[in-house]
CSV table of C-alpha atoms and ligand atoms in Angstrom, one decimal:
chain,number,residue,atom,x,y,z
A,195,MET,CA,-55.2,41.7,26.5
A,196,LYS,CA,-56.9,40.4,30.2
A,197,VAL,CA,-53.8,42.8,32.5
A,198,TYR,CA,-54.3,41.6,36.1
A,199,LEU,CA,-52.7,44.1,38.0
A,200,ASP,CA,-55.1,44.3,41.2
A,201,ASN,CA,-52.6,41.8,43.2
A,202,ASN,CA,-52.1,43.4,46.3
A,203,ALA,CA,-56.3,42.1,46.3
A,204,THR,CA,-55.0,38.5,46.0
A,205,THR,CA,-52.5,37.0,43.3
A,206,ILE,CA,-53.4,33.8,41.2
A,207,VAL,CA,-52.7,30.2,42.2
A,208,ASP,CA,-49.0,29.5,41.1
A,209,PRO,CA,-49.2,26.4,39.5
A,210,HIS,CA,-47.1,23.8,41.9
A,211,VAL,CA,-48.8,24.6,44.3
A,212,PHE,CA,-52.3,23.8,43.0
A,213,ALA,CA,-50.4,20.3,42.0
A,214,GLU,CA,-49.6,19.9,45.6
A,215,MET,CA,-52.7,20.6,47.1
A,216,GLU,CA,-54.8,18.3,44.4
A,217,PRO,CA,-54.5,15.5,46.3
A,218,PHE,CA,-55.4,16.7,49.4
A,219,PHE,CA,-59.1,16.7,49.0
A,220,VAL,CA,-60.1,13.5,46.8
A,221,GLN,CA,-57.6,11.3,46.9
A,222,LYS,CA,-56.2,11.9,51.2
A,223,TYR,CA,-58.8,13.5,52.8
A,224,GLY,CA,-58.0,11.8,56.3
A,225,ASN,CA,-58.3,14.4,58.4
A,226,PRO,CA,-55.4,15.0,60.7
A,227,ASN,CA,-56.4,14.7,64.2
A,228,SER,CA,-57.8,11.1,63.7
A,229,LEU,CA,-56.4,7.9,64.9
A,230,HIS,CA,-56.2,5.2,61.7
A,231,ALA,CA,-54.1,5.3,58.4
A,232,PHE,CA,-56.2,7.9,56.5
A,233,ALA,CA,-55.3,10.2,58.8
A,234,GLY,CA,-51.2,8.7,58.6
A,235,GLU,CA,-51.7,10.1,55.1
A,236,THR,CA,-52.0,13.5,54.8
A,237,HIS,CA,-49.5,13.7,58.9
A,238,PRO,CA,-46.8,13.5,57.6
A,239,HIS,CA,-47.9,16.9,55.1
A,240,ILE,CA,-48.9,18.8,57.5
A,241,LYS,CA,-45.8,18.8,59.2
A,242,THR,CA,-44.1,19.2,55.8
A,243,ALA,CA,-45.8,22.5,55.4
A,244,MET,CA,-45.3,24.1,59.0
A,245,GLU,CA,-42.4,23.7,58.6
A,246,LYS,CA,-41.9,26.0,55.3
A,247,ILE,CA,-44.1,28.7,56.6
A,248,TYR,CA,-42.0,28.7,60.0
A,249,ALA,CA,-39.2,29.4,58.0
A,250,GLY,CA,-40.7,31.4,55.2
A,251,ILE,CA,-40.8,33.9,58.5
A,252,ARG,CA,-37.5,33.0,60.2
A,253,ALA,CA,-40.4,31.5,63.0
A,254,ASN,CA,-38.0,29.9,66.1
A,255,ARG,CA,-40.0,26.4,66.8
A,256,GLU,CA,-40.5,26.9,69.7
A,257,ASP,CA,-42.2,30.3,68.3
A,258,SER,CA,-46.3,29.8,67.8
A,259,VAL,CA,-47.9,29.7,63.9
A,260,VAL,CA,-51.2,29.6,63.9
A,261,ILE,CA,-52.8,28.8,61.3
A,262,THR,CA,-56.3,30.9,61.0
A,263,SER,CA,-58.8,31.6,58.2
A,264,CYS,CA,-57.9,34.4,56.7
A,265,ALA,CA,-55.2,37.4,57.8
A,266,THR,CA,-59.2,39.1,59.1
A,267,GLU,CA,-59.7,36.5,61.1
A,268,SER,CA,-55.9,36.3,62.7
A,269,ASN,CA,-56.3,40.5,63.3
A,270,ASN,CA,-59.5,40.7,64.9
A,271,TRP,CA,-58.1,37.4,67.5
A,272,VAL,CA,-54.4,39.9,68.0
A,273,LEU,CA,-57.2,42.6,69.4
A,274,LYS,CA,-59.9,41.4,71.0
A,275,SER,CA,-57.7,38.5,72.7
A,276,ILE,CA,-56.2,41.4,74.4
A,277,TYR,CA,-59.3,42.6,75.2
A,278,PHE,CA,-60.6,40.3,77.2
A,279,GLU,CA,-56.5,39.5,78.1
A,280,TYR,CA,-55.7,43.6,79.1
A,281,ILE,CA,-58.8,45.8,79.2
A,282,LEU,CA,-61.8,43.7,80.3
A,283,THR,CA,-59.1,43.2,83.3
A,284,GLY,CA,-58.5,46.4,83.6
A,285,ARG,CA,-54.6,45.5,83.4
A,286,LYS,CA,-54.6,48.3,80.2
A,287,ASN,CA,-56.9,50.4,78.6
A,288,HIS,CA,-55.2,51.9,75.6
A,289,ILE,CA,-53.8,50.8,72.2
A,290,ILE,CA,-52.5,52.0,69.1
A,291,ILE,CA,-52.9,51.2,66.1
A,292,SER,CA,-52.5,53.6,62.4
A,293,GLU,CA,-55.0,55.2,60.8
A,294,VAL,CA,-54.6,53.6,57.7
A,295,GLU,CA,-54.5,49.8,59.1
A,296,HIS,CA,-56.0,47.5,56.6
A,297,PRO,CA,-60.6,47.6,57.8
A,298,SER,CA,-59.9,43.9,59.7
A,299,ILE,CA,-58.1,45.8,61.9
A,300,ILE,CA,-59.2,49.9,62.5
A,301,ALA,CA,-63.0,48.0,62.8
A,302,THR,CA,-61.9,45.4,65.6
A,303,ALA,CA,-60.3,48.3,66.5
A,304,LYS,CA,-63.7,50.6,66.7
A,305,PHE,CA,-65.3,47.4,68.0
A,306,ILE,CA,-63.4,47.7,71.5
A,307,GLU,CA,-63.2,51.3,71.7
A,308,SER,CA,-67.0,51.1,71.5
A,309,LEU,CA,-66.8,48.6,75.0
A,310,GLY,CA,-64.3,51.2,76.8
A,311,CYS,CA,-60.4,50.9,75.1
A,312,LYS,CA,-58.8,53.3,74.2
A,313,VAL,CA,-57.4,53.6,70.8
A,314,THR,CA,-54.2,55.8,69.4
A,315,TYR,CA,-54.7,55.9,66.0
A,316,LEU,CA,-51.5,56.8,64.2
A,317,PRO,CA,-51.5,59.9,61.4
A,318,ILE,CA,-49.8,58.5,57.8
A,319,ASN,CA,-46.5,61.9,56.9
A,320,ALA,CA,-47.1,63.8,53.5
A,321,GLU,CA,-45.1,61.0,52.5
A,322,GLY,CA,-47.7,58.3,53.3
A,323,LEU,CA,-45.3,57.4,56.5
A,324,ILE,CA,-45.4,56.3,60.4
A,325,GLU,CA,-42.4,58.5,62.0
A,326,ALA,CA,-41.5,55.6,64.6
A,327,GLN,CA,-41.5,58.9,66.6
A,328,SER,CA,-45.3,58.8,67.0
A,329,VAL,CA,-45.5,55.9,68.2
A,330,ARG,CA,-43.4,57.0,72.0
A,331,ASP,CA,-44.9,60.0,72.1
A,332,ALA,CA,-48.2,58.2,71.7
A,333,ILE,CA,-47.0,54.9,74.0
A,334,THR,CA,-48.5,55.4,78.3
A,335,ASP,CA,-48.3,52.9,81.7
A,336,LYS,CA,-51.3,51.9,80.5
A,337,THR,CA,-50.7,50.8,76.2
A,338,ALA,CA,-51.7,47.2,76.2
A,339,ILE,CA,-50.4,46.7,72.6
A,340,VAL,CA,-49.2,49.2,69.5
A,341,SER,CA,-49.8,47.2,65.6
A,342,VAL,CA,-48.8,48.8,62.6
A,343,MET,CA,-48.8,47.1,59.2
A,344,TRP,CA,-45.3,46.0,58.0
A,345,ALA,CA,-46.3,47.5,54.8
A,346,ASN,CA,-50.0,49.5,53.7
A,347,ASN,CA,-52.2,47.0,51.2
A,348,GLU,CA,-53.2,50.7,49.2
A,349,THR,CA,-49.6,53.1,48.6
A,350,GLY,CA,-47.5,49.7,49.1
A,351,ALA,CA,-45.5,52.7,51.8
A,352,ILE,CA,-43.0,50.0,54.5
A,353,PHE,CA,-43.6,51.3,57.7
A,354,PRO,CA,-40.5,51.7,60.1
A,355,VAL,CA,-41.5,48.2,62.1
A,356,GLN,CA,-38.5,47.5,63.0
A,357,GLU,CA,-37.6,50.6,64.6
A,358,ILE,CA,-41.4,50.3,66.7
A,359,GLY,CA,-40.9,46.7,67.4
A,360,GLU,CA,-37.9,48.4,69.0
A,361,ILE,CA,-39.7,51.2,71.1
A,362,CYS,CA,-42.1,48.5,72.0
A,363,LYS,CA,-39.7,46.1,73.9
A,364,GLU,CA,-37.6,49.8,75.8
A,365,TYR,CA,-41.2,50.5,77.2
A,366,ASN,CA,-42.5,46.4,77.4
A,367,VAL,CA,-45.8,47.2,75.4
A,368,LEU,CA,-46.8,44.6,73.3
A,369,PHE,CA,-46.2,44.7,69.5
A,370,HIS,CA,-48.5,43.2,66.5
A,371,THR,CA,-47.5,44.2,63.1
A,372,ASP,CA,-50.1,42.3,59.9
A,373,ALA,CA,-47.5,41.7,57.3
A,374,VAL,CA,-50.1,40.3,54.3
A,375,GLN,CA,-48.8,42.8,52.0
A,376,ALA,CA,-44.6,42.2,53.0
A,377,ILE,CA,-44.4,38.9,52.6
A,378,GLY,CA,-42.5,37.5,49.1
A,379,LYS,CA,-42.7,41.9,48.5
A,380,ILE,CA,-39.9,42.2,51.3
A,381,PRO,CA,-37.4,40.3,54.0
A,382,VAL,CA,-39.7,39.3,56.5
A,383,SER,CA,-37.7,37.9,59.2
A,384,VAL,CA,-39.7,37.4,62.9
A,385,GLN,CA,-36.0,36.9,64.2
A,386,GLU,CA,-34.4,39.8,63.2
A,387,PHE,CA,-37.6,42.5,63.9
A,388,ASN,CA,-39.4,43.0,67.9
A,389,VAL,CA,-41.8,41.4,66.7
A,390,ASP,CA,-44.9,39.2,69.2
A,391,TYR,CA,-47.5,39.2,67.3
A,392,LEU,CA,-47.2,38.9,63.0
A,393,THR,CA,-50.1,38.4,60.8
A,394,PHE,CA,-50.1,36.9,57.2
A,395,SER,CA,-52.5,35.4,53.8
A,396,ALA,CA,-51.1,32.8,51.6
A,397,HIS,CA,-54.1,33.8,49.1
A,398,LYS,CA,-51.1,37.3,49.1
A,399,PHE,CA,-48.7,35.4,48.0
A,400,HIS,CA,-50.1,33.3,44.8
A,401,GLY,CA,-51.5,30.8,47.8
A,402,PRO,CA,-55.1,29.3,48.2
A,403,LYS,CA,-57.3,31.9,49.6
A,404,GLY,CA,-58.9,30.9,52.8
A,405,VAL,CA,-55.9,30.3,54.9
A,406,GLY,CA,-53.9,33.1,56.5
A,407,ALA,CA,-52.2,32.6,60.0
A,408,LEU,CA,-51.2,34.6,62.9
A,409,TYR,CA,-47.5,33.9,64.7
A,410,MET,CA,-47.1,34.2,68.5
A,411,LYS,CA,-43.5,34.8,70.0
A,412,LYS,CA,-43.4,31.9,73.3
A,413,GLY,CA,-44.6,33.2,75.4
A,414,LYS,CA,-46.9,36.0,74.2
A,415,GLU,CA,-49.4,33.3,73.4
A,416,LEU,CA,-52.4,34.5,73.2
A,417,THR,CA,-56.0,33.2,74.4
A,418,PRO,CA,-58.2,31.9,71.9
A,419,LEU,CA,-60.4,33.3,69.6
A,420,LEU,CA,-62.6,30.0,68.1
A,421,HIS,CA,-62.3,27.6,71.2
A,422,GLY,CA,-63.3,24.1,70.9
A,423,GLY,CA,-61.2,21.1,69.7
A,424,SER,CA,-57.1,20.7,70.6
A,425,GLN,CA,-56.6,21.9,66.6
A,426,MET,CA,-53.3,24.0,66.6
A,427,GLY,CA,-52.5,23.6,69.8
A,428,GLY,CA,-55.3,24.2,71.5
A,429,TYR,CA,-54.8,27.8,69.8
A,430,ARG,CA,-57.1,27.8,67.4
A,431,SER,CA,-59.8,25.2,67.2
A,432,GLY,CA,-61.7,24.3,64.2
A,433,THR,CA,-60.6,21.6,61.9
A,434,LEU,CA,-57.1,22.0,60.0
A,435,ASN,CA,-57.6,23.4,56.1
A,436,VAL,CA,-55.6,20.8,55.0
A,437,PRO,CA,-55.1,21.3,51.6
A,438,GLY,CA,-54.9,24.9,52.9
A,439,ILE,CA,-51.4,24.6,54.8
A,440,ILE,CA,-50.2,22.7,52.6
A,441,GLY,CA,-50.7,25.1,49.8
A,442,MET,CA,-49.6,28.2,52.1
A,443,GLY,CA,-46.1,25.6,52.7
A,444,LYS,CA,-45.0,25.4,48.9
A,445,ALA,CA,-46.6,29.2,48.4
A,446,ILE,CA,-44.4,30.6,51.0
A,447,GLU,CA,-41.6,28.3,49.7
A,448,GLN,CA,-42.3,29.8,46.3
A,449,ALA,CA,-42.2,33.4,47.4
A,450,ILE,CA,-39.3,33.4,49.3
A,451,ASP,CA,-37.2,31.7,46.5
A,452,ALA,CA,-38.8,34.9,44.2
A,453,LEU,CA,-37.7,37.5,46.6
A,454,ASP,CA,-34.7,38.3,44.9
A,455,PHE,CA,-36.9,38.1,41.2
A,456,GLU,CA,-39.2,40.6,43.2
A,457,MET,CA,-36.9,43.3,44.0
A,458,SER,CA,-34.9,43.5,41.1
A,459,GLU,CA,-37.1,42.1,38.3
A,460,ILE,CA,-40.8,43.2,39.8
A,461,ARG,CA,-39.2,46.7,40.5
A,462,GLU,CA,-38.2,47.8,37.6
A,463,LEU,CA,-40.9,47.1,36.0
A,464,ARG,CA,-43.0,48.9,37.7
A,465,ASP,CA,-40.8,52.2,38.4
A,466,ASN,CA,-40.5,52.1,34.4
A,467,PHE,CA,-44.4,51.5,34.4
A,468,GLU,CA,-44.5,54.5,36.9
A,469,ASP,CA,-42.0,56.6,35.1
A,470,ALA,CA,-43.9,56.7,32.0
A,471,LEU,CA,-47.4,57.0,34.0
A,472,LEU,CA,-46.0,60.2,35.1
A,473,GLU,CA,-45.0,61.1,32.2
A,474,ILE,CA,-48.5,62.5,31.7
A,475,PRO,CA,-49.0,65.7,32.9
A,476,ASP,CA,-51.0,66.3,36.4
A,477,THR,CA,-50.2,63.0,38.1
A,478,PHE,CA,-48.9,62.2,41.6
A,479,VAL,CA,-47.7,59.2,43.2
A,480,VAL,CA,-47.5,60.3,47.2
A,481,THR,CA,-44.7,57.6,49.0
A,482,PRO,CA,-41.1,57.3,47.6
A,483,ARG,CA,-40.4,54.5,45.9
A,484,LYS,CA,-37.5,53.9,47.6
A,485,TYR,CA,-39.8,53.1,51.4
A,486,ARG,CA,-42.0,50.9,48.2
A,487,THR,CA,-43.0,47.6,47.9
A,488,PRO,CA,-41.5,46.6,44.9
A,489,ASN,CA,-44.9,46.2,43.5
A,490,THR,CA,-46.9,49.1,43.6
A,491,THR,CA,-48.7,52.2,42.8
A,492,LEU,CA,-51.0,54.3,43.6
A,493,ILE,CA,-51.3,56.9,42.2
A,494,SER,CA,-53.5,60.6,40.8
A,495,PHE,CA,-54.9,61.6,37.2
A,496,ARG,CA,-56.5,64.4,38.9
A,497,GLY,CA,-59.7,65.6,37.2
A,498,ILE,CA,-60.7,61.9,36.9
A,499,GLU,CA,-62.5,59.9,39.2
A,500,GLY,CA,-61.4,56.3,40.5
A,501,GLU,CA,-64.0,54.1,39.1
A,502,SER,CA,-64.7,55.7,35.5
A,503,MET,CA,-60.5,55.3,35.2
A,504,LEU,CA,-61.4,51.8,36.0
A,505,TRP,CA,-64.4,51.7,34.0
A,506,ASP,CA,-62.4,52.1,31.2
A,507,LEU,CA,-59.6,49.5,32.0
A,508,ASN,CA,-62.2,47.2,32.6
A,509,ARG,CA,-63.7,47.9,29.1
A,510,ALA,CA,-60.3,47.0,27.8
A,511,GLY,CA,-59.6,44.0,29.9
A,512,ILE,CA,-57.3,45.7,32.7
A,513,GLY,CA,-58.3,44.9,36.7
A,514,ALA,CA,-56.6,47.5,39.1
A,515,SER,CA,-58.3,48.9,42.0
A,516,THR,CA,-58.9,52.3,43.2
A,517,GLY,CA,-57.6,50.5,47.0
A,518,SER,CA,-59.2,48.2,49.7
A,519,ALA,CA,-61.3,45.8,47.7
A,520,CYS,CA,-62.9,45.5,50.2
A,521,ALA,CA,-63.9,49.1,50.4
A,522,SER,CA,-64.4,49.3,46.7
A,523,GLU,CA,-68.4,48.7,47.2
A,524,ASP,CA,-68.8,52.2,48.1
A,525,LEU,CA,-67.9,55.0,45.4
A,526,GLU,CA,-65.6,56.8,49.1
A,527,ALA,CA,-62.0,58.2,48.5
A,528,ASN,CA,-59.4,56.5,48.8
A,529,SER,CA,-59.0,56.3,52.0
A,530,VAL,CA,-54.8,56.3,52.6
A,531,MET,CA,-54.7,59.6,50.2
A,532,GLU,CA,-58.0,61.2,52.2
A,533,ALA,CA,-55.0,60.6,55.9
A,534,ILE,CA,-52.1,62.1,54.0
A,535,GLY,CA,-54.7,65.3,53.2
A,536,ALA,CA,-54.9,65.3,49.7
A,537,ASP,CA,-58.0,68.0,48.4
A,538,GLU,CA,-60.9,65.9,47.7
A,539,ASP,CA,-60.3,65.6,44.5
A,540,LEU,CA,-56.8,64.0,44.4
A,541,ALA,CA,-58.3,61.6,47.0
A,542,HIS,CA,-60.8,60.6,43.8
A,543,THR,CA,-58.3,59.7,41.9
A,544,ALA,CA,-55.5,57.4,42.6
A,545,ILE,CA,-55.8,54.3,40.9
A,546,ARG,CA,-53.9,50.7,42.6
A,547,PHE,CA,-51.6,48.8,40.0
A,548,SER,CA,-49.9,46.1,41.7
A,549,LEU,CA,-47.4,43.7,39.4
A,550,SER,CA,-47.2,40.3,40.2
A,551,ARG,CA,-44.2,38.3,39.5
A,552,TYR,CA,-46.6,37.2,36.4
A,553,THR,CA,-46.8,40.0,35.2
A,554,THR,CA,-44.5,40.7,32.3
A,555,GLN,CA,-43.5,44.1,30.2
A,556,GLU,CA,-46.1,43.2,27.5
A,557,GLU,CA,-49.1,43.7,29.6
A,558,LEU,CA,-47.7,46.2,31.0
A,559,ASP,CA,-46.9,48.2,27.2
A,560,TYR,CA,-50.9,47.8,26.8
A,561,THR,CA,-51.9,49.0,30.2
A,562,LEU,CA,-50.2,52.5,30.2
A,563,GLU,CA,-51.3,52.9,26.3
A,564,VAL,CA,-54.7,52.0,27.3
A,565,VAL,CA,-54.5,54.6,30.4
A,566,LYS,CA,-53.2,57.4,28.2
A,567,LYS,CA,-56.4,57.4,26.1
A,568,ALA,CA,-58.6,56.8,29.2
A,569,VAL,CA,-57.3,59.8,30.2
A,570,LYS,CA,-57.7,61.5,27.4
A,571,ARG,CA,-60.9,60.8,27.3
A,572,LEU,CA,-62.1,61.3,30.6
A,573,ARG,CA,-60.2,64.8,31.1
A,574,GLU,CA,-61.9,65.9,28.1
A,575,ILE,CA,-65.3,65.6,28.9
A,576,SER,CA,-64.1,65.5,33.2
A,577,SER,CA,-66.5,68.8,34.5
A,578,SER,CA,-63.1,69.5,37.1
A,579,TYR,CA,-60.6,69.6,35.3
A,580,ALA,CA,-60.9,72.1,32.7
A,581,TYR,CA,-61.3,74.2,36.1
A,582,THR,CA,-58.4,73.1,37.6
A,583,PRO,CA,-55.4,75.5,37.4
A,584,SER,CA,-52.5,72.2,36.4
A,585,GLY,CA,-51.1,73.3,39.8
A,586,HIS,CA,-50.7,71.8,43.3
A,587,GLN,CA,-53.1,72.7,45.8
A,588,SER,CA,-53.6,70.3,47.9
A,589,GLY,CA,-49.7,70.4,49.1
A,590,LEU,CA,-48.3,67.1,46.7
A,591,THR,CA,-45.6,66.8,44.2
A,592,ALA,CA,-45.3,64.7,40.3
A,593,HIS,CA,-42.5,62.4,41.7
B,53,PLP,N1,-54.0,43.4,56.1
B,53,PLP,C1,-54.2,43.9,54.9
B,53,PLP,C2,-53.1,44.4,54.8
B,53,PLP,C3,-54.4,43.4,53.8
B,53,PLP,O1,-54.4,43.8,52.1
B,53,PLP,C4,-55.8,42.3,53.4
B,53,PLP,C5,-56.2,41.8,52.2
B,53,PLP,O2,-56.3,42.9,51.8
B,53,PLP,C6,-55.7,41.9,54.5
B,53,PLP,C7,-55.7,41.9,55.9
B,53,PLP,C8,-57.1,40.8,55.0
B,53,PLP,O3,-56.6,39.7,54.5
B,53,PLP,P1,-57.9,37.9,54.1
B,53,PLP,O4,-57.8,38.5,53.1
B,53,PLP,O5,-57.0,36.9,54.5
B,53,PLP,O6,-58.0,38.7,55.6
């Protein structure tokens, strides 16, 4: 049996999304910006897809939603443009991010830090959550922007973006949120929250890879990262990725339609699976479920190296992860577990299972059996487990 439980890394393209994209490779391939009939075949479809994308995040017509090549580009764009507009010009000298942002934010922040910008890295608490008060405490009159993700890719922890947005408004500081892991899992509306910029990416909600977007509130438009032609209103030059945009439109429409299912059925599947995993002794989940996206479980198995567990899972046809796919080639401890202050042993033992609306009970039953066997096998050969009292030196508690 093959089981895919790494949906926070990427998702299968929904067959309806694929069907909608397909004609735009070989049959209708015109550049929508050209002035002939070939362009006319694609242009209206782009318009419809963009309407769906606006509706997907509840953006107003006057706001800008700009299609990029990925969320990494969107995140780079925001911080680098802020650097050019506010830091380099001396208007401001400080930005705030959380210490568990995706590498596309952390690495970009570190880059602009190396150019002289001050960066505050907000800590997470023992439950893996950001406290809104920490944003208030960090803001100074030189702060240009706060960038805090809507939901964390590793734990699924949902951060208090509504409160953070309000604080930013109060202090007149820009607010960006990386909503890559929130869309299609929990309701996301830029109208209800004070959000100036919002990043998202189609391949995380059953759309194609290589299509991201950046929402910019009216009046808060950023300097482009890619200069060139007048595509995307001049905000992002480069010939439009027609099939990709059409795919993102269909995918977000479907993700919104499936939201209730995700928040009820998928949540129930995840909860039952997690309950069963937690029956295995010495297992830990950090973030309480009520603060988590419905599809994600990051669980530590004391005494078991995460990569060893992945090996056993992989041999049984199961795809899971030890954390962010972007960091998985080096055998580093899970960064969120480290940020929480988990001891070395636990930080190296975290496995992420992320479900999707395609995940079935049968797949999870199978996975559970494989995990149980792997735990038994790996603990038997573990040099650390036998010596570890089944106590909780890390301060973590089993949920
Ligand atoms: N932000 C978060 C929270 C993510 O989880 C990811 C992907 O793992 C990204 C950004 C980057 O997305 P993309 O692959 O579209 O660059």
